[in-house]
Amino acid sequence: MNLTKLRVFALTAEHGSLTKVANIMGKTRTSLSMALSSLEDELGVELFERTRNRLVLNDAGAALLPDCRNILNMAESLYSKAEQFRQGDSDKIRIAYDDTLPSTFWRRQLVALADEFPHISLTAIKSSSADIPTLVKENHVDLGYGLVFSSGDDPAIKVRALHRIRMMPSALHNTNWRSSRT
């Protein structure tokens, strides 16, 4: 079993035609038909009801398609993470957060960050607001959130007020993270 066979299966289930899938994948219809037949042989079940011009999922195909898509999604995630390492992108963010606000507030914020950056591992450190800029500058953390006590910030650290409670995120100017929404 290989990913190409699984892609052929998933795309054929979606489009119902090997000709359409051949156009999408840039392959011949014959090679895709052979890949699909090979997958069915490996699994020991037919995946489609074959009519003159259409392929329609049968019960076995419908039952196996979600697993096929999960495998393809996991493979895409694996390739994506490998690409991040090839490009030197970090997969971890260390965050210092203010100890004066309730833990439930920070839990919500960290969950939101994890949702925004699903491929990033988050580490959270509780700290006082006064110590957060130093933790960032000394590279103990990548990002800090805390209450603003003074405006005499180090120019190497980017500080911005957030929301009505005057929160300050601080990070070194060269920090670059990509959102999962881009």
Coordinates of C-alpha atoms in Angstrom, one line a residue:
M1 CA 0.0 0.0 0.0
N2 CA 1.3 3.4 -0.8
L3 CA 0.1 7.0 -0.6
T4 CA -0.5 7.3 -4.4
K5 CA -3.0 4.4 -4.3
L6 CA -4.7 6.0 -1.3
R7 CA -4.9 9.3 -3.1
V8 CA -6.4 7.6 -6.2
F9 CA -9.0 6.0 -4.0
A10 CA -9.9 9.2 -2.2
L11 CA -10.1 11.3 -5.3
T12 CA -12.1 8.7 -7.2
A13 CA -14.6 8.5 -4.3
E14 CA -14.9 12.3 -4.5
H15 CA -15.1 12.7 -8.3
G16 CA -16.6 9.3 -9.4
S17 CA -14.4 9.2 -12.5
L18 CA -10.9 7.9 -13.2
T19 CA -10.7 10.3 -16.1
K20 CA -11.3 13.3 -13.9
V21 CA -8.8 12.0 -11.4
A22 CA -6.2 11.4 -14.2
N23 CA -6.6 15.1 -15.2
I24 CA -6.2 16.2 -11.6
M25 CA -3.1 14.0 -10.9
G26 CA -1.6 14.4 -14.3
K27 CA -1.5 10.6 -14.9
T28 CA -3.0 8.3 -17.4
R29 CA -6.4 6.7 -16.7
T30 CA -4.9 3.3 -17.2
S31 CA -2.2 3.8 -14.5
L32 CA -4.8 5.0 -12.0
S33 CA -7.1 2.1 -12.8
M34 CA -4.2 -0.3 -12.1
A35 CA -3.4 1.5 -8.9
L36 CA -7.0 1.3 -7.7
S37 CA -7.2 -2.4 -8.7
S38 CA -3.9 -3.1 -6.8
L39 CA -5.3 -1.4 -3.7
E40 CA -8.5 -3.5 -3.9
D41 CA -6.3 -6.6 -4.2
E42 CA -4.2 -5.6 -1.2
L43 CA -7.3 -4.9 0.9
G44 CA -9.1 -8.0 -0.4
V45 CA -12.3 -6.0 -1.1
E46 CA -13.8 -4.0 -4.0
L47 CA -14.2 -0.4 -3.1
F48 CA -16.5 0.8 -5.9
E49 CA -19.6 -0.3 -7.9
R50 CA -18.5 0.0 -11.5
T51 CA -21.0 1.3 -14.0
R52 CA -20.3 2.4 -17.6
N53 CA -19.2 5.9 -16.9
R54 CA -19.1 6.2 -13.1
L55 CA -17.4 4.7 -10.0
V56 CA -19.7 4.8 -7.0
L57 CA -18.4 3.8 -3.5
N58 CA -19.9 0.5 -2.3
D59 CA -20.3 -0.3 1.5
A60 CA -16.7 -1.4 1.9
G61 CA -15.4 1.7 0.2
A62 CA -17.6 4.0 2.2
A63 CA -16.4 2.3 5.4
L64 CA -12.7 2.5 4.5
L65 CA -12.7 6.0 3.0
P66 CA -12.5 7.9 6.3
D67 CA -9.4 5.8 7.4
C68 CA -7.9 6.5 4.0
R69 CA -8.4 10.3 4.4
N70 CA -6.9 10.1 7.9
I71 CA -3.8 8.4 6.6
L72 CA -3.5 11.0 3.8
N73 CA -3.9 13.8 6.4
M74 CA -1.3 12.3 8.7
A75 CA 1.1 11.9 5.8
E76 CA 0.5 15.6 4.8
S77 CA 1.2 16.6 8.5
L78 CA 4.4 14.6 8.5
Y79 CA 5.6 16.2 5.2
S80 CA 4.6 19.6 6.5
K81 CA 6.6 19.2 9.8
A82 CA 9.6 17.8 7.9
E83 CA 9.5 20.9 5.6
Q84 CA 9.5 23.2 8.7
F85 CA 12.7 21.5 9.9
R86 CA 14.3 21.7 6.4
Q87 CA 13.5 25.4 6.4
G88 CA 14.8 25.8 9.9
D89 CA 11.5 26.8 11.4
S90 CA 11.1 26.1 15.0
D91 CA 8.1 24.0 16.1
K92 CA 8.1 25.2 19.7
I93 CA 7.1 28.4 21.4
R94 CA 7.9 29.2 25.0
I95 CA 5.5 31.7 26.6
A96 CA 5.8 33.5 29.9
Y97 CA 2.5 34.7 31.4
D98 CA 1.6 37.0 34.2
D99 CA 0.9 35.3 37.5
T100 CA -1.5 38.1 38.7
L101 CA -4.4 37.1 36.4
P102 CA -6.5 33.9 37.0
S103 CA -5.3 30.6 35.6
T104 CA -8.6 30.1 33.8
F105 CA -7.8 33.3 31.8
W106 CA -4.4 31.9 30.7
R107 CA -5.8 28.5 30.0
R108 CA -8.3 30.0 27.5
Q109 CA -5.5 32.1 25.9
L110 CA -3.2 29.1 25.5
V111 CA -6.0 27.0 24.0
A112 CA -6.6 29.8 21.5
L113 CA -2.9 29.9 20.6
A114 CA -2.8 26.1 20.2
D115 CA -5.8 26.3 17.9
E116 CA -4.2 29.1 15.9
F117 CA -0.9 27.3 15.6
P118 CA -1.7 23.5 15.7
H119 CA 1.7 22.4 14.6
I120 CA 3.5 24.3 17.3
S121 CA 4.3 22.9 20.7
L122 CA 3.5 25.5 23.5
T123 CA 5.4 25.7 26.8
A124 CA 4.0 28.1 29.4
I125 CA 5.9 29.6 32.3
K126 CA 4.2 31.6 35.1
S127 CA 6.1 34.8 35.9
S128 CA 5.7 38.3 37.3
S129 CA 5.0 41.1 34.8
A130 CA 8.2 42.9 35.8
D131 CA 10.3 39.8 34.9
I132 CA 8.6 39.0 31.5
P133 CA 10.6 41.5 29.4
T134 CA 13.9 40.2 30.9
L135 CA 12.9 36.6 30.2
V136 CA 12.2 37.5 26.6
K137 CA 15.4 39.5 26.1
E138 CA 17.6 36.7 27.7
N139 CA 15.9 34.2 25.4
H140 CA 14.4 32.1 28.2
V141 CA 11.0 32.5 26.5
D142 CA 9.9 33.5 23.0
L143 CA 6.8 35.5 23.9
G144 CA 5.5 37.1 27.1
Y145 CA 2.1 38.3 28.2
G146 CA 1.7 40.5 31.3
L147 CA 0.2 43.6 32.8
V148 CA 2.0 46.8 31.8
F149 CA 3.6 48.6 34.7
S150 CA 5.9 51.0 32.9
S151 CA 6.5 52.4 29.5
G152 CA 10.3 52.3 29.7
D153 CA 10.6 49.3 27.5
D154 CA 13.9 48.0 26.0
P155 CA 13.9 48.9 22.2
A156 CA 15.0 45.4 21.3
I157 CA 11.7 44.1 22.7
K158 CA 8.4 44.7 20.9
V159 CA 5.7 45.6 23.3
R160 CA 2.0 46.2 22.5
A161 CA -1.0 46.9 24.7
L162 CA -3.9 44.4 24.3
H163 CA -7.6 44.7 25.3
R164 CA -9.1 46.8 28.0
I165 CA -6.9 45.4 30.7
R166 CA -3.7 46.8 29.1
M167 CA -2.0 43.5 28.5
M168 CA 1.5 43.6 27.0
P169 CA 2.8 40.9 24.7
S170 CA 6.5 41.1 24.3
A171 CA 8.8 39.4 21.8
L172 CA 12.1 40.0 20.1
H173 CA 11.7 41.9 16.8
N174 CA 13.0 39.0 14.7
T175 CA 10.4 36.6 15.9
N176 CA 8.3 35.2 12.9
W177 CA 5.4 32.8 13.4
R178 CA 3.0 31.6 10.8
S179 CA -0.6 31.2 11.5
S180 CA -2.5 28.1 10.4
R181 CA -5.1 30.4 8.9
T182 CA -2.7 31.8 6.3

